[in-house]
Amino acid sequence: MWRRGSMGMLMWQLLSLVVAASCVIVASGLGQGQRVTSVYDFPDGRGFRADLEVIEHTELYGADVNELSMTVRVEGQFRVRVQITDRNTDRWEVPRSLVPRNEPKNSNRLGLPQEALIKLTYTTNPFGFAVTRIANNEVLFNSTPSVRTSLEGVESPSFNSMVFKDQYLEISTHLPGSATLFGLGESTRPDGLPLVKGKTYTLWATDIGAMNVNTDLYGAYPYYIDVRAGGLTHGVLLLNSNGMDIKYGGDFLTWHVIGGTFDFYFFAGPTPLDVLDQYTELVGRPAPMPYWSFGFHQCRWGYKNVSELKYVVESFKKAQIPLDTMWNDIDYMENYLDFTADAVNYPEDQLKSFVEDLHANGQHYVMILDPGISMAYENYSTFQRGLEQDIFLKDDDDKNFLAQVWPGPVYFPDFLNPKGKEWWTNEVSMFHEKVPFDGLWIDMNEVSNFCNGSQCKFNGVIYPNHNECYLECKKPGSQWDEPPYKIVRQGAYENIGDKTIAMTVRHFDGTMEYNAHNLYGLSESVATNDALRITRNKRPFILARSTFVGSGAQTAHWTGDNAATFKDLEYSIASMLNTGMVGLPMVGADICGFADDTTEELCNRWMQLGAFYPFSRNHNTFGATPQEPYVWEQVAASSRAALGLRYRLLPHLYSLMFEAHNRGAPIARPLFFAFPEDAETLTVSKQFMLGSGVMITPVTLPKVTTVNGYFPKGTWYNLFNNFATKVESKGEYVDLDAPLDSINVHLHEGTILPMQESRLTSTEVMKTPFTLVVAFSASKPAGYARGKLFIDNGDDVEMVIRKGRSTFVRFVGQQSEQRGVLSSKVVSGDYAAKEKLFIQTVIILGANGAPTALRINGELVDSSSVTSSYDSATPSIKISGLNLSVGSEFELQWTTKSSHSTV
Ligand SMILES: *[C@@H]1O[C@H](CO)[C@@H](O)[C@H](O)[C@H]1NC(C)=O
Ligand SMILES: *[C@@H]1O[C@H](CO)[C@@H](O)[C@H](O)[C@H]1NC(C)=O
Ligand SMILES: *[C@@H]1O[C@H](CO)[C@@H](O)[C@H](O)[C@H]1NC(C)=O
Ligand SMILES: *[C@@H]1O[C@H](CO)[C@@H](O)[C@H](O)[C@H]1NC(C)=O
């Protein structure tokens, strides 16, 4: 029996009951799904709750949960939530302290009633639900099992009915052939960005190097973006932290999940940027990153002592290569203990004065912390305070869970425990008194453990820096260690408890590792973000290895341990873009390769590419050949040029950070984000955009001096050679010159790009005059261009438009046959005025002819200091010697003598 209420405007429709009734469910051993027994509408007309019951009981993967409830809510205009769970017993859900689920703001700017863009319909027996885009009636998601008739007339089941057991949840959706899917990381993808038909994507946080392809890496992102014909895009999030396999069959997608609930969020889009906006509104906007973190970073495992750090910093300066931030891996620690400095090689006073020198030079310092806290030294006060506060994770015998990492035997802090967070903040603050670091790098937080099993015993002998297990542990064997459904781990590890902590480990509130495993890195990220903010009262910079949906609100991310090969260089592009698409815009890969010895040519190409990663860091493993960019003359020259351009682009990158923080927009984006209606862009995996107007086409192969890249329609001006060349594209692949000393960076028509001058640190760049590059089409006489600029001191905790503390300006350019105008609209100007920031140069690309007269705010310019020149090859006008305050609105007009008319 079931009942349907009056659903008001939203109309919960019954979907093709006929199809469902005639549906033959093929015996899968997993039953025939559920039927709807009753439905209760919410009084506000924006959702309902339905009761479901199992049709047929089965035993495969355990007993069914007989009584389920489904809650459907339309949340604002753009998102619908569908949760299906046990009606009678609470089940594990991702804690709101980690992923907030923010309510949607009224995003309808006109204040009109919010009509949802998508709607939900369902069938009752068997139960299935569908999500449809209202504007065109396209079905975006449909879990209703059905029989498909192939072209040959053969009936075949496309997928099983929904299954809901304690340790096994299965659900599928139909997909049309026209869908292109992205997401479901984290893994290294040799096949490029779009998901590949026939592949299984496993989501289980694992300490396994990023050089291993097609395997579950450090993070877990149960989220995908689906682009349909014409570029219409929506997003689907399954907010569930349990281990899962997601099988992509081309015309269907199936989730196999080993716990939690079905908690789906559908984001209506309809553009890729809209989807990111809607998704990050829910899970948390990307955290603002400090301005300095957009400078270049140098790191390696194996910097022996403070003198070596100094030598590296000096060598950058000598080679005139920009360097903003110097890093330390675990080398600085005493016996690999967090919050200690090695007394011989990194004495605290030496390290402190090294960091103070960096600060005096406008540079910064980041150091690593691992979560494992050694329990082997009586005199280790960090550990003693942790014991007193009782903040370590517990084993199944209620003792502190013993594991082994770099320092030897360790306990792991429980970052879900408020006391654990307090203890961590206190340790961070106390250590900061000794070494005034600017950011923290949190590694090994999958969490990585060199042993398997529980109740491990330590015999008192420490072997530091030893990555083979020497503890004696009880072999795993519970239903949690060996769940009935085994997720598919393509990597080196077979069981879910291998290389991590036992699945039976408990948090302070009883939360089991089995459920919370994928969240350990996020919980440490939340704790570390709080700790840094409290300690420094400045904008936190944190680099995290294990990440989850929502991690972008806390940290930056690097793609992990890659290797020094051209393949790794190539795959880093898709990895970076995939990370940006889950709301982690501050991302990069280890430049020149982490594992193995790099080569001059590889490092040269990688420095050129890495100069345009949002997070740009060269990092190398212990014992490998040195790879700082000054090591080879050629690499040094290429780095000066590529990083020189990056530093000139810092105002653009920082304005993109502001956009990311407000709307979730990735900083580095796939081409389809800018050109969703151009289907060719969907498969481009070796190029990327910085924002919507700057495109990078790096060399990804050895021994070549050309590169083939896709250019969406329009004029593209070469930024790297100062607009000496350009590409006029109809939407086509183009061969470009790519000699060893250059990288292809192009600016698309329609863009206004704010630039500054290159310096050796971002701190110096901030003080330099601005150049505005206004790019019009080179082939059309009339054109339009837009851009924006956000500026603040780069280090305030908040990144907001605020009187006196920041400046936000929009630029608009328009050109007709004989005249053009560039104007600024200042939303908040005091900060730029206070800092006396000014625009010195304006470059107009695609200009219609040589300038004949120039007016600023209506006044004819005849000052001798302002000069303009015309280059008919580009064609472009360069206006130099200006003094336009960034904080004040201006209008710059020019008239031209076009080739076909005279003024
Ligand atoms: C620092 O390490 C380098 C490289 O091993 C070594 O040559 C140098 O003597 C060390 N300096 C100090 C002060 O220990
Ligand atoms: C703690 O004791 C160990 C020896 O067990 C010693 O090597 C280390 O320097 C001591 N650390 C502190 C902080 O006193
Ligand atoms: C953990 O299990 C994996 C098998 O999945 C095995 O390769 C590894 O050696 C085990 N490690 C230890 C320390 O037992
Ligand atoms: C620009 O103009 C301001 C006053 O509007 C003046 O204070 C400043 O010195 C000028 N800067 C340059 C470089 O001419």
PDB file of N, CA, C and O in Angstrom, residues 50-84:
ATOM      1  N   ALA A  50       9.617   8.754   2.135  1.00  0.00           N
ATOM      2  CA  ALA A  50       8.907   7.549   1.705  1.00  0.00           C
ATOM      3  C   ALA A  50       9.453   6.354   2.468  1.00  0.00           C
ATOM      4  O   ALA A  50      10.633   6.322   2.810  1.00  0.00           O
ATOM      5  N   ASP A  51       8.594   5.411   2.754  1.00  0.00           N
ATOM      6  CA  ASP A  51       9.035   4.162   3.371  1.00  0.00           C
ATOM      7  C   ASP A  51       9.184   3.117   2.283  1.00  0.00           C
ATOM      8  O   ASP A  51       8.347   3.004   1.381  1.00  0.00           O
ATOM      9  N   LEU A  52      10.257   2.338   2.391  1.00  0.00           N
ATOM     10  CA  LEU A  52      10.506   1.284   1.410  1.00  0.00           C
ATOM     11  C   LEU A  52      10.637  -0.045   2.146  1.00  0.00           C
ATOM     12  O   LEU A  52      11.088  -0.068   3.287  1.00  0.00           O
ATOM     13  N   GLU A  53      10.268  -1.125   1.475  1.00  0.00           N
ATOM     14  CA  GLU A  53      10.552  -2.441   2.060  1.00  0.00           C
ATOM     15  C   GLU A  53      11.092  -3.384   0.991  1.00  0.00           C
ATOM     16  O   GLU A  53      10.777  -3.247  -0.197  1.00  0.00           O
ATOM     17  N   VAL A  54      11.892  -4.312   1.479  1.00  0.00           N
ATOM     18  CA  VAL A  54      12.550  -5.250   0.565  1.00  0.00           C
ATOM     19  C   VAL A  54      11.518  -6.189  -0.053  1.00  0.00           C
ATOM     20  O   VAL A  54      10.600  -6.642   0.631  1.00  0.00           O
ATOM     21  N   ILE A  55      11.672  -6.483  -1.332  1.00  0.00           N
ATOM     22  CA  ILE A  55      10.720  -7.373  -2.014  1.00  0.00           C
ATOM     23  C   ILE A  55      11.069  -8.835  -1.761  1.00  0.00           C
ATOM     24  O   ILE A  55      10.214  -9.639  -1.429  1.00  0.00           O
ATOM     25  N   GLU A  56      12.355  -9.135  -1.872  1.00  0.00           N
ATOM     26  CA  GLU A  56      12.763 -10.538  -1.731  1.00  0.00           C
ATOM     27  C   GLU A  56      14.052 -10.585  -0.919  1.00  0.00           C
ATOM     28  O   GLU A  56      14.968  -9.808  -1.194  1.00  0.00           O
ATOM     29  N   HIS A  57      14.127 -11.462   0.066  1.00  0.00           N
ATOM     30  CA  HIS A  57      15.325 -11.500   0.913  1.00  0.00           C
ATOM     31  C   HIS A  57      16.437 -12.321   0.267  1.00  0.00           C
ATOM     32  O   HIS A  57      16.174 -13.337  -0.355  1.00  0.00           O
ATOM     33  N   THR A  58      17.643 -11.858   0.425  1.00  0.00           N
ATOM     34  CA  THR A  58      18.793 -12.610  -0.084  1.00  0.00           C
ATOM     35  C   THR A  58      19.880 -12.607   0.968  1.00  0.00           C
ATOM     36  O   THR A  58      19.853 -11.805   1.908  1.00  0.00           O
ATOM     37  N   GLU A  59      20.843 -13.497   0.830  1.00  0.00           N
ATOM     38  CA  GLU A  59      21.887 -13.631   1.843  1.00  0.00           C
ATOM     39  C   GLU A  59      23.254 -13.170   1.365  1.00  0.00           C
ATOM     40  O   GLU A  59      24.156 -12.958   2.166  1.00  0.00           O
ATOM     41  N   LEU A  60      23.420 -13.027   0.051  1.00  0.00           N
ATOM     42  CA  LEU A  60      24.727 -12.636  -0.470  1.00  0.00           C
ATOM     43  C   LEU A  60      25.142 -11.294   0.154  1.00  0.00           C
ATOM     44  O   LEU A  60      24.335 -10.361   0.178  1.00  0.00           O
ATOM     45  N   TYR A  61      26.360 -11.213   0.670  1.00  0.00           N
ATOM     46  CA  TYR A  61      26.901 -10.013   1.358  1.00  0.00           C
ATOM     47  C   TYR A  61      26.125  -9.657   2.629  1.00  0.00           C
ATOM     48  O   TYR A  61      26.151  -8.533   3.086  1.00  0.00           O
ATOM     49  N   GLY A  62      25.400 -10.610   3.210  1.00  0.00           N
ATOM     50  CA  GLY A  62      24.704 -10.368   4.477  1.00  0.00           C
ATOM     51  C   GLY A  62      23.209 -10.163   4.291  1.00  0.00           C
ATOM     52  O   GLY A  62      22.703 -10.147   3.168  1.00  0.00           O
ATOM     53  N   ALA A  63      22.521 -10.023   5.433  1.00  0.00           N
ATOM     54  CA  ALA A  63      21.056  -9.886   5.410  1.00  0.00           C
ATOM     55  C   ALA A  63      20.655  -8.484   4.956  1.00  0.00           C
ATOM     56  O   ALA A  63      21.369  -7.518   5.186  1.00  0.00           O
ATOM     57  N   ASP A  64      19.477  -8.414   4.337  1.00  0.00           N
ATOM     58  CA  ASP A  64      18.965  -7.108   3.902  1.00  0.00           C
ATOM     59  C   ASP A  64      18.519  -6.275   5.094  1.00  0.00           C
ATOM     60  O   ASP A  64      18.081  -6.807   6.104  1.00  0.00           O
ATOM     61  N   VAL A  65      18.626  -4.965   4.947  1.00  0.00           N
ATOM     62  CA  VAL A  65      17.920  -4.078   5.865  1.00  0.00           C
ATOM     63  C   VAL A  65      16.499  -3.994   5.301  1.00  0.00           C
ATOM     64  O   VAL A  65      16.298  -3.479   4.198  1.00  0.00           O
ATOM     65  N   ASN A  66      15.544  -4.548   6.057  1.00  0.00           N
ATOM     66  CA  ASN A  66      14.191  -4.724   5.502  1.00  0.00           C
ATOM     67  C   ASN A  66      13.438  -3.431   5.310  1.00  0.00           C
ATOM     68  O   ASN A  66      12.706  -3.269   4.353  1.00  0.00           O
ATOM     69  N   GLU A  67      13.597  -2.542   6.298  1.00  0.00           N
ATOM     70  CA  GLU A  67      12.799  -1.321   6.265  1.00  0.00           C
ATOM     71  C   GLU A  67      13.700  -0.116   6.066  1.00  0.00           C
ATOM     72  O   GLU A  67      14.550   0.176   6.910  1.00  0.00           O
ATOM     73  N   LEU A  68      13.487   0.556   4.965  1.00  0.00           N
ATOM     74  CA  LEU A  68      14.310   1.714   4.630  1.00  0.00           C
ATOM     75  C   LEU A  68      13.436   2.958   4.609  1.00  0.00           C
ATOM     76  O   LEU A  68      12.221   2.867   4.433  1.00  0.00           O
ATOM     77  N   SER A  69      14.082   4.099   4.770  1.00  0.00           N
ATOM     78  CA  SER A  69      13.327   5.313   4.515  1.00  0.00           C
ATOM     79  C   SER A  69      14.121   6.198   3.570  1.00  0.00           C
ATOM     80  O   SER A  69      15.349   6.232   3.604  1.00  0.00           O
ATOM     81  N   MET A  70      13.385   6.854   2.709  1.00  0.00           N
ATOM     82  CA  MET A  70      14.000   7.764   1.754  1.00  0.00           C
ATOM     83  C   MET A  70      13.507   9.168   2.053  1.00  0.00           C
ATOM     84  O   MET A  70      12.311   9.387   2.215  1.00  0.00           O
ATOM     85  N   THR A  71      14.461  10.100   2.141  1.00  0.00           N
ATOM     86  CA  THR A  71      14.087  11.498   2.343  1.00  0.00           C
ATOM     87  C   THR A  71      14.556  12.285   1.135  1.00  0.00           C
ATOM     88  O   THR A  71      15.724  12.208   0.758  1.00  0.00           O
ATOM     89  N   VAL A  72      13.627  13.020   0.539  1.00  0.00           N
ATOM     90  CA  VAL A  72      13.960  13.822  -0.636  1.00  0.00           C
ATOM     91  C   VAL A  72      13.724  15.274  -0.276  1.00  0.00           C
ATOM     92  O   VAL A  72      12.661  15.628   0.243  1.00  0.00           O
ATOM     93  N   ARG A  73      14.725  16.104  -0.513  1.00  0.00           N
ATOM     94  CA  ARG A  73      14.540  17.541  -0.267  1.00  0.00           C
ATOM     95  C   ARG A  73      15.086  18.341  -1.440  1.00  0.00           C
ATOM     96  O   ARG A  73      16.193  18.078  -1.930  1.00  0.00           O
ATOM     97  N   VAL A  74      14.274  19.298  -1.884  1.00  0.00           N
ATOM     98  CA  VAL A  74      14.752  20.247  -2.872  1.00  0.00           C
ATOM     99  C   VAL A  74      15.378  21.374  -2.082  1.00  0.00           C
ATOM    100  O   VAL A  74      14.692  22.052  -1.310  1.00  0.00           O
ATOM    101  N   GLU A  75      16.690  21.552  -2.214  1.00  0.00           N
ATOM    102  CA  GLU A  75      17.397  22.554  -1.422  1.00  0.00           C
ATOM    103  C   GLU A  75      17.772  23.709  -2.347  1.00  0.00           C
ATOM    104  O   GLU A  75      18.758  23.631  -3.065  1.00  0.00           O
ATOM    105  N   GLY A  76      16.949  24.751  -2.316  1.00  0.00           N
ATOM    106  CA  GLY A  76      17.183  25.881  -3.208  1.00  0.00           C
ATOM    107  C   GLY A  76      16.839  25.504  -4.637  1.00  0.00           C
ATOM    108  O   GLY A  76      16.144  24.531  -4.900  1.00  0.00           O
ATOM    109  N   GLN A  77      17.384  26.309  -5.548  1.00  0.00           N
ATOM    110  CA  GLN A  77      17.038  26.142  -6.954  1.00  0.00           C
ATOM    111  C   GLN A  77      17.827  25.043  -7.639  1.00  0.00           C
ATOM    112  O   GLN A  77      17.406  24.489  -8.631  1.00  0.00           O
ATOM    113  N   PHE A  78      19.025  24.804  -7.094  1.00  0.00           N
ATOM    114  CA  PHE A  78      20.004  24.060  -7.884  1.00  0.00           C
ATOM    115  C   PHE A  78      20.350  22.689  -7.339  1.00  0.00           C
ATOM    116  O   PHE A  78      21.145  21.988  -7.912  1.00  0.00           O
ATOM    117  N   ARG A  79      19.806  22.344  -6.162  1.00  0.00           N
ATOM    118  CA  ARG A  79      20.238  21.053  -5.656  1.00  0.00           C
ATOM    119  C   ARG A  79      19.105  20.276  -5.033  1.00  0.00           C
ATOM    120  O   ARG A  79      18.189  20.845  -4.452  1.00  0.00           O
ATOM    121  N   VAL A  80      19.193  18.976  -5.219  1.00  0.00           N
ATOM    122  CA  VAL A  80      18.221  18.051  -4.639  1.00  0.00           C
ATOM    123  C   VAL A  80      19.008  17.010  -3.860  1.00  0.00           C
ATOM    124  O   VAL A  80      20.020  16.504  -4.331  1.00  0.00           O
ATOM    125  N   ARG A  81      18.544  16.738  -2.628  1.00  0.00           N
ATOM    126  CA  ARG A  81      19.191  15.711  -1.817  1.00  0.00           C
ATOM    127  C   ARG A  81      18.270  14.509  -1.715  1.00  0.00           C
ATOM    128  O   ARG A  81      17.064  14.657  -1.493  1.00  0.00           O
ATOM    129  N   VAL A  82      18.840  13.325  -1.864  1.00  0.00           N
ATOM    130  CA  VAL A  82      18.090  12.083  -1.728  1.00  0.00           C
ATOM    131  C   VAL A  82      18.860  11.202  -0.765  1.00  0.00           C
ATOM    132  O   VAL A  82      19.969  10.767  -1.072  1.00  0.00           O
ATOM    133  N   GLN A  83      18.296  10.970   0.416  1.00  0.00           N
ATOM    134  CA  GLN A  83      18.979  10.073   1.340  1.00  0.00           C
ATOM    135  C   GLN A  83      18.139   8.839   1.575  1.00  0.00           C
ATOM    136  O   GLN A  83      16.931   8.928   1.825  1.00  0.00           O
ATOM    137  N   ILE A  84      18.788   7.681   1.482  1.00  0.00           N
ATOM    138  CA  ILE A  84      18.109   6.413   1.738  1.00  0.00           C
ATOM    139  C   ILE A  84      18.883   5.702   2.834  1.00  0.00           C
ATOM    140  O   ILE A  84      20.099   5.511   2.722  1.00  0.00           O
TER     141      ILE A  84
END
